[in-house]
Amino acid sequence: MANVLRNSAKFGFSGVLSQLSIHSRHGRECVSPCFSLQQRNNSTSPKIKVDLDSSTGVAVLRMQSPPVNSLSLDFLTEFCINLEKLEMDRSCRGLIITSTLSKVFSAGLDIMEMYGKSPERCGEFWKAVQEMWLKLYGSNMATIAAINGSSPAGGCLMSIGCDYRIMVDNPRYSIGLNETQLGIVAPFWFKDTLVNTVGNRAAELSLELGLLYSAPDALKIGLVDQLVPEDQVLSTAQDTMSKWLAIPDHARQIDQCVYIIYNTSPLPLDHARQMDQCVISVCIYYI
Ligand SMILES: CCCC/C=C/CC(=O)SCCNC(=O)CCNC(=O)[C@H](O)C(C)(C)COP(=O)(O)OP(=O)(O)OC[C@H]1O[C@@H](n2cnc3c(N)ncnc32)[C@H](O)[C@@H]1OP(=O)(O)O
């Protein structure tokens, strides 16, 4: 534990994650995820737009992939590359994630990626899903989701991967991990992230019944932190971010790191990632 704390102070949580995942239990060096992500990005029109305000140190990442910002392999690759660039930019301390689409934040994993694809392609896709979560949940930046539309399944995972959630106060927008309703099961690290957000009992009910919560109900169980009118979601996120950035980065990062290390299963470890990947690849293959 002393080592973990020393490393967290030195590298932040994502530094600890990368230390853990670059060196497997057997001491073998793994290929840097950055390299494989850069190679994979084939898309022509950007699905992500990022604006970094260097005077405030806050970046706004807008998902702009119609019709529903579904998390395809191309989308996830672009998302991770942008996250990685911001993470390496020392002038960027805070990240707000939102959508340019009306009514939808993100529909979650792209269903077409899970249907009729080869095991290799499924494996590549799932690795990108893991990567998205590791990068977001382990980010050194303060992260806020400005949820301006529905956010089921993987969209919810992306939201709870952020430090704080502000949702538009519209009962027609829903959020939740609804996998069981689709006949599939949320992986253990989706569960951990939900437990860390809403607590054990609410997470258990939510996962087993695959509940999608309206914005007001999501606030009641603590799945989101705040509701605001549609036209105020971004300005509220900016105001909230300035409060987060008033805390010294190292103190916030170490606090987050200790909390997550004590409360999250070992996906950052290379062997756990591979195990999760095998299970999911087989599941997707047989869907
Ligand atoms: C193997 C284990 C894996 C475990 C983990 C799974 C995590 C996941 O994320 S699974 C994906 C779960 N996602 C959903 O259940 C969301 C389904 N979508 C919706 O609920 C709605 O589309 C919406 C609330 C997001 C938006 O509703 P809206 O009325 O505005 O739009 P629609 O008419 O429903 O959809 C428009 C268009 O988009 C296509 N689409 C919707 N969701 C997805 C998706 N996840 N992947 C790919 N495509 C999607 C939908 O089919 C429509 O397409 P067409 O216009 O061509 O019909």
mmCIF file with all atom_site columns, N, CA and C in Angstrom, residues 24 107 130 132 159 163 178 190 215 240 252 275:
data_model
loop_
_atom_site.group_PDB
_atom_site.id
_atom_site.type_symbol
_atom_site.label_atom_id
_atom_site.label_alt_id
_atom_site.label_comp_id
_atom_site.label_asym_id
_atom_site.label_entity_id
_atom_site.label_seq_id
_atom_site.pdbx_PDB_ins_code
_atom_site.Cartn_x
_atom_site.Cartn_y
_atom_site.Cartn_z
_atom_site.occupancy
_atom_site.B_iso_or_equiv
_atom_site.pdbx_formal_charge
_atom_site.auth_seq_id
_atom_site.auth_comp_id
_atom_site.auth_asym_id
_atom_site.auth_atom_id
_atom_site.pdbx_PDB_model_num
ATOM 1  N N  . SER A 1 24  ? 2.727   -6.668  -16.439 1.00 0.00 ? 24  SER A N  1
ATOM 2  C CA . SER A 1 24  ? 1.831   -7.740  -16.026 1.00 0.00 ? 24  SER A CA 1
ATOM 3  C C  . SER A 1 24  ? 2.426   -8.436  -14.803 1.00 0.00 ? 24  SER A C  1
ATOM 4  N N  . ALA A 1 107 ? -26.106 6.611   -26.389 1.00 0.00 ? 107 ALA A N  1
ATOM 5  C CA . ALA A 1 107 ? -26.933 5.387   -26.330 1.00 0.00 ? 107 ALA A CA 1
ATOM 6  C C  . ALA A 1 107 ? -26.145 4.190   -25.846 1.00 0.00 ? 107 ALA A C  1
ATOM 7  N N  . GLN A 1 130 ? -12.834 -1.041  -22.411 1.00 0.00 ? 130 GLN A N  1
ATOM 8  C CA . GLN A 1 130 ? -12.040 -1.033  -21.168 1.00 0.00 ? 130 GLN A CA 1
ATOM 9  C C  . GLN A 1 130 ? -11.170 0.223   -21.096 1.00 0.00 ? 130 GLN A C  1
ATOM 10 N N  . MET A 1 132 ? -11.539 3.098   -22.532 1.00 0.00 ? 132 MET A N  1
ATOM 11 C CA . MET A 1 132 ? -12.319 4.311   -22.292 1.00 0.00 ? 132 MET A CA 1
ATOM 12 C C  . MET A 1 132 ? -12.561 4.487   -20.786 1.00 0.00 ? 132 MET A C  1
ATOM 13 N N  . SER A 1 159 ? -20.891 8.351   -17.880 1.00 0.00 ? 159 SER A N  1
ATOM 14 C CA . SER A 1 159 ? -21.281 9.411   -16.931 1.00 0.00 ? 159 SER A CA 1
ATOM 15 C C  . SER A 1 159 ? -20.750 9.128   -15.527 1.00 0.00 ? 159 SER A C  1
ATOM 16 N N  . ASP A 1 163 ? -16.229 12.528  -12.295 1.00 0.00 ? 163 ASP A N  1
ATOM 17 C CA . ASP A 1 163 ? -16.261 12.858  -10.864 1.00 0.00 ? 163 ASP A CA 1
ATOM 18 C C  . ASP A 1 163 ? -17.610 13.418  -10.416 1.00 0.00 ? 163 ASP A C  1
ATOM 19 N N  . ASN A 1 178 ? -29.029 -0.609  -17.983 1.00 0.00 ? 178 ASN A N  1
ATOM 20 C CA . ASN A 1 178 ? -30.225 -1.410  -18.299 1.00 0.00 ? 178 ASN A CA 1
ATOM 21 C C  . ASN A 1 178 ? -29.899 -2.733  -18.984 1.00 0.00 ? 178 ASN A C  1
ATOM 22 N N  . PHE A 1 190 ? -18.407 -2.370  -14.404 1.00 0.00 ? 190 PHE A N  1
ATOM 23 C CA . PHE A 1 190 ? -19.576 -1.478  -14.496 1.00 0.00 ? 190 PHE A CA 1
ATOM 24 C C  . PHE A 1 190 ? -20.228 -1.451  -13.106 1.00 0.00 ? 190 PHE A C  1
ATOM 25 N N  . ALA A 1 215 ? -34.630 11.585  -15.043 1.00 0.00 ? 215 ALA A N  1
ATOM 26 C CA . ALA A 1 215 ? -33.676 12.509  -14.405 1.00 0.00 ? 215 ALA A CA 1
ATOM 27 C C  . ALA A 1 215 ? -34.025 12.754  -12.929 1.00 0.00 ? 215 ALA A C  1
ATOM 28 N N  . THR A 1 240 ? -19.394 24.742  -11.688 1.00 0.00 ? 240 THR A N  1
ATOM 29 C CA . THR A 1 240 ? -19.032 23.657  -10.763 1.00 0.00 ? 240 THR A CA 1
ATOM 30 C C  . THR A 1 240 ? -17.556 23.314  -10.911 1.00 0.00 ? 240 THR A C  1
ATOM 31 N N  . ARG A 1 252 ? -6.727  16.375  -4.563  1.00 0.00 ? 252 ARG A N  1
ATOM 32 C CA . ARG A 1 252 ? -7.915  15.727  -5.141  1.00 0.00 ? 252 ARG A CA 1
ATOM 33 C C  . ARG A 1 252 ? -7.553  14.388  -5.779  1.00 0.00 ? 252 ARG A C  1
ATOM 34 N N  . MET A 1 275 ? -8.766  -11.435 -18.683 1.00 0.00 ? 275 MET A N  1
ATOM 35 C CA . MET A 1 275 ? -9.836  -12.357 -18.304 1.00 0.00 ? 275 MET A CA 1
ATOM 36 C C  . MET A 1 275 ? -11.190 -11.768 -18.688 1.00 0.00 ? 275 MET A C  1
#
